[in-house]
Amino acid sequence: MSERISTPFSSAEVKPYEVVDSLAELHGPEHGVLRLPIELAWGGRTEFDLEDEYDRTAVYKIVLEEGTKQHLEELVNGRLLAAIWQQMRPARPVRALWEKQFPQLRAAA
């Protein structure tokens, strides 16, 4: 009987994602309009209103899934991330990585 080799279902399963060592490293804004750099805004939209629930979760999903450690530190705010974690729907590997690094996020969800 031959052994079956499983292939990834999507690129999200094989992409290397970044994570910080501490939520305190995330110094992004809590209010106002967050402007994404072009390397993260390849989908077209560049501005997100952090006062708007949909915009907050959408922009954080983009940064967590596409950003480098530097992007994370500059664009994401640790307190805001913890506050909206329940509403966020990042790719499963991203959620697993961040919840492994920060069990308090999992506990809040």
PDB file of N, CA and C in Angstrom, residues 5-41:
ATOM      1  N   ILE A   5       0.909  11.375   0.293  1.00  0.00           N
ATOM      2  CA  ILE A   5       1.544  12.626   0.704  1.00  0.00           C
ATOM      3  C   ILE A   5       0.492  13.719   0.682  1.00  0.00           C
ATOM      4  N   SER A   6       0.325  14.382   1.806  1.00  0.00           N
ATOM      5  CA  SER A   6      -0.678  15.443   1.837  1.00  0.00           C
ATOM      6  C   SER A   6      -0.067  16.748   1.340  1.00  0.00           C
ATOM      7  N   THR A   7      -0.850  17.472   0.596  1.00  0.00           N
ATOM      8  CA  THR A   7      -0.413  18.768   0.095  1.00  0.00           C
ATOM      9  C   THR A   7      -1.191  19.843   0.824  1.00  0.00           C
ATOM     10  N   PRO A   8      -0.604  21.013   0.969  1.00  0.00           N
ATOM     11  CA  PRO A   8      -1.311  22.090   1.661  1.00  0.00           C
ATOM     12  C   PRO A   8      -2.615  22.440   0.955  1.00  0.00           C
ATOM     13  N   PHE A   9      -3.600  22.817   1.724  1.00  0.00           N
ATOM     14  CA  PHE A   9      -4.888  23.216   1.186  1.00  0.00           C
ATOM     15  C   PHE A   9      -4.811  24.621   0.591  1.00  0.00           C
ATOM     16  N   SER A  10      -4.026  25.490   1.227  1.00  0.00           N
ATOM     17  CA  SER A  10      -3.888  26.864   0.751  1.00  0.00           C
ATOM     18  C   SER A  10      -2.515  27.403   1.103  1.00  0.00           C
ATOM     19  N   SER A  11      -2.187  28.561   0.523  1.00  0.00           N
ATOM     20  CA  SER A  11      -0.890  29.179   0.824  1.00  0.00           C
ATOM     21  C   SER A  11      -0.795  29.596   2.286  1.00  0.00           C
ATOM     22  N   ALA A  12      -1.931  29.833   2.936  1.00  0.00           N
ATOM     23  CA  ALA A  12      -1.925  30.213   4.347  1.00  0.00           C
ATOM     24  C   ALA A  12      -1.305  29.124   5.223  1.00  0.00           C
ATOM     25  N   GLU A  13      -1.354  27.881   4.745  1.00  0.00           N
ATOM     26  CA  GLU A  13      -0.813  26.772   5.526  1.00  0.00           C
ATOM     27  C   GLU A  13       0.700  26.651   5.428  1.00  0.00           C
ATOM     28  N   VAL A  14       1.316  27.283   4.455  1.00  0.00           N
ATOM     29  CA  VAL A  14       2.755  27.155   4.279  1.00  0.00           C
ATOM     30  C   VAL A  14       3.500  28.485   4.379  1.00  0.00           C
ATOM     31  N   LYS A  15       2.788  29.574   4.377  1.00  0.00           N
ATOM     32  CA  LYS A  15       3.416  30.891   4.425  1.00  0.00           C
ATOM     33  C   LYS A  15       4.038  31.123   5.802  1.00  0.00           C
ATOM     34  N   PRO A  16       5.253  31.664   5.842  1.00  0.00           N
ATOM     35  CA  PRO A  16       5.840  31.993   7.153  1.00  0.00           C
ATOM     36  C   PRO A  16       5.264  33.319   7.656  1.00  0.00           C
ATOM     37  N   TYR A  17       4.636  33.283   8.806  1.00  0.00           N
ATOM     38  CA  TYR A  17       4.043  34.480   9.397  1.00  0.00           C
ATOM     39  C   TYR A  17       4.953  35.007  10.490  1.00  0.00           C
ATOM     40  N   GLU A  18       4.887  36.299  10.711  1.00  0.00           N
ATOM     41  CA  GLU A  18       5.700  36.938  11.740  1.00  0.00           C
ATOM     42  C   GLU A  18       4.855  37.155  12.998  1.00  0.00           C
ATOM     43  N   VAL A  19       5.527  37.180  14.127  1.00  0.00           N
ATOM     44  CA  VAL A  19       4.883  37.484  15.401  1.00  0.00           C
ATOM     45  C   VAL A  19       5.927  38.168  16.275  1.00  0.00           C
ATOM     46  N   VAL A  20       5.469  39.035  17.161  1.00  0.00           N
ATOM     47  CA  VAL A  20       6.386  39.737  18.062  1.00  0.00           C
ATOM     48  C   VAL A  20       6.561  38.934  19.343  1.00  0.00           C
ATOM     49  N   ASP A  21       7.528  39.339  20.155  1.00  0.00           N
ATOM     50  CA  ASP A  21       7.773  38.649  21.424  1.00  0.00           C
ATOM     51  C   ASP A  21       6.829  39.104  22.526  1.00  0.00           C
ATOM     52  N   SER A  22       6.348  40.344  22.415  1.00  0.00           N
ATOM     53  CA  SER A  22       5.493  40.912  23.454  1.00  0.00           C
ATOM     54  C   SER A  22       4.479  41.857  22.826  1.00  0.00           C
ATOM     55  N   LEU A  23       3.254  41.855  23.345  1.00  0.00           N
ATOM     56  CA  LEU A  23       2.243  42.796  22.859  1.00  0.00           C
ATOM     57  C   LEU A  23       2.675  44.239  23.119  1.00  0.00           C
ATOM     58  N   ALA A  24       3.537  44.445  24.094  1.00  0.00           N
ATOM     59  CA  ALA A  24       4.038  45.790  24.398  1.00  0.00           C
ATOM     60  C   ALA A  24       4.895  46.343  23.261  1.00  0.00           C
ATOM     61  N   GLU A  25       5.375  45.482  22.371  1.00  0.00           N
ATOM     62  CA  GLU A  25       6.169  45.930  21.222  1.00  0.00           C
ATOM     63  C   GLU A  25       5.308  46.558  20.134  1.00  0.00           C
ATOM     64  N   LEU A  26       4.000  46.388  20.232  1.00  0.00           N
ATOM     65  CA  LEU A  26       3.079  46.868  19.209  1.00  0.00           C
ATOM     66  C   LEU A  26       2.655  48.295  19.551  1.00  0.00           C
ATOM     67  N   HIS A  27       3.264  49.257  18.869  1.00  0.00           N
ATOM     68  CA  HIS A  27       3.092  50.674  19.201  1.00  0.00           C
ATOM     69  C   HIS A  27       2.233  51.434  18.203  1.00  0.00           C
ATOM     70  N   GLY A  28       1.428  50.746  17.430  1.00  0.00           N
ATOM     71  CA  GLY A  28       0.599  51.411  16.433  1.00  0.00           C
ATOM     72  C   GLY A  28      -0.460  52.292  17.067  1.00  0.00           C
ATOM     73  N   PRO A  29      -1.096  53.118  16.257  1.00  0.00           N
ATOM     74  CA  PRO A  29      -2.113  54.035  16.784  1.00  0.00           C
ATOM     75  C   PRO A  29      -3.355  53.297  17.270  1.00  0.00           C
ATOM     76  N   GLU A  30      -4.060  53.917  18.198  1.00  0.00           N
ATOM     77  CA  GLU A  30      -5.336  53.374  18.683  1.00  0.00           C
ATOM     78  C   GLU A  30      -6.523  54.068  18.047  1.00  0.00           C
ATOM     79  N   HIS A  31      -6.307  55.286  17.534  1.00  0.00           N
ATOM     80  CA  HIS A  31      -7.395  56.097  16.988  1.00  0.00           C
ATOM     81  C   HIS A  31      -6.957  56.716  15.675  1.00  0.00           C
ATOM     82  N   GLY A  32      -7.933  57.220  14.943  1.00  0.00           N
ATOM     83  CA  GLY A  32      -7.640  57.912  13.698  1.00  0.00           C
ATOM     84  C   GLY A  32      -7.609  56.973  12.508  1.00  0.00           C
ATOM     85  N   VAL A  33      -7.004  57.451  11.439  1.00  0.00           N
ATOM     86  CA  VAL A  33      -6.929  56.700  10.190  1.00  0.00           C
ATOM     87  C   VAL A  33      -5.559  56.039  10.092  1.00  0.00           C
ATOM     88  N   LEU A  34      -5.572  54.744   9.853  1.00  0.00           N
ATOM     89  CA  LEU A  34      -4.333  53.982   9.673  1.00  0.00           C
ATOM     90  C   LEU A  34      -4.100  53.830   8.173  1.00  0.00           C
ATOM     91  N   ARG A  35      -2.954  54.293   7.712  1.00  0.00           N
ATOM     92  CA  ARG A  35      -2.592  54.200   6.295  1.00  0.00           C
ATOM     93  C   ARG A  35      -1.585  53.066   6.112  1.00  0.00           C
ATOM     94  N   LEU A  36      -1.947  52.119   5.289  1.00  0.00           N
ATOM     95  CA  LEU A  36      -1.062  50.989   5.028  1.00  0.00           C
ATOM     96  C   LEU A  36      -0.030  51.347   3.966  1.00  0.00           C
ATOM     97  N   PRO A  37       1.197  50.860   4.129  1.00  0.00           N
ATOM     98  CA  PRO A  37       2.188  51.032   3.070  1.00  0.00           C
ATOM     99  C   PRO A  37       1.775  50.185   1.860  1.00  0.00           C
ATOM    100  N   ILE A  38       2.263  50.571   0.705  1.00  0.00           N
ATOM    101  CA  ILE A  38       1.864  49.923  -0.549  1.00  0.00           C
ATOM    102  C   ILE A  38       2.126  48.421  -0.548  1.00  0.00           C
ATOM    103  N   GLU A  39       3.168  47.970   0.139  1.00  0.00           N
ATOM    104  CA  GLU A  39       3.450  46.529   0.133  1.00  0.00           C
ATOM    105  C   GLU A  39       2.395  45.720   0.886  1.00  0.00           C
ATOM    106  N   LEU A  40       1.592  46.380   1.708  1.00  0.00           N
ATOM    107  CA  LEU A  40       0.495  45.693   2.390  1.00  0.00           C
ATOM    108  C   LEU A  40      -0.850  46.003   1.752  1.00  0.00           C
ATOM    109  N   ALA A  41      -0.922  47.093   1.002  1.00  0.00           N
ATOM    110  CA  ALA A  41      -2.181  47.556   0.436  1.00  0.00           C
ATOM    111  C   ALA A  41      -2.304  47.181  -1.032  1.00  0.00           C
TER     112      ALA A  41
END
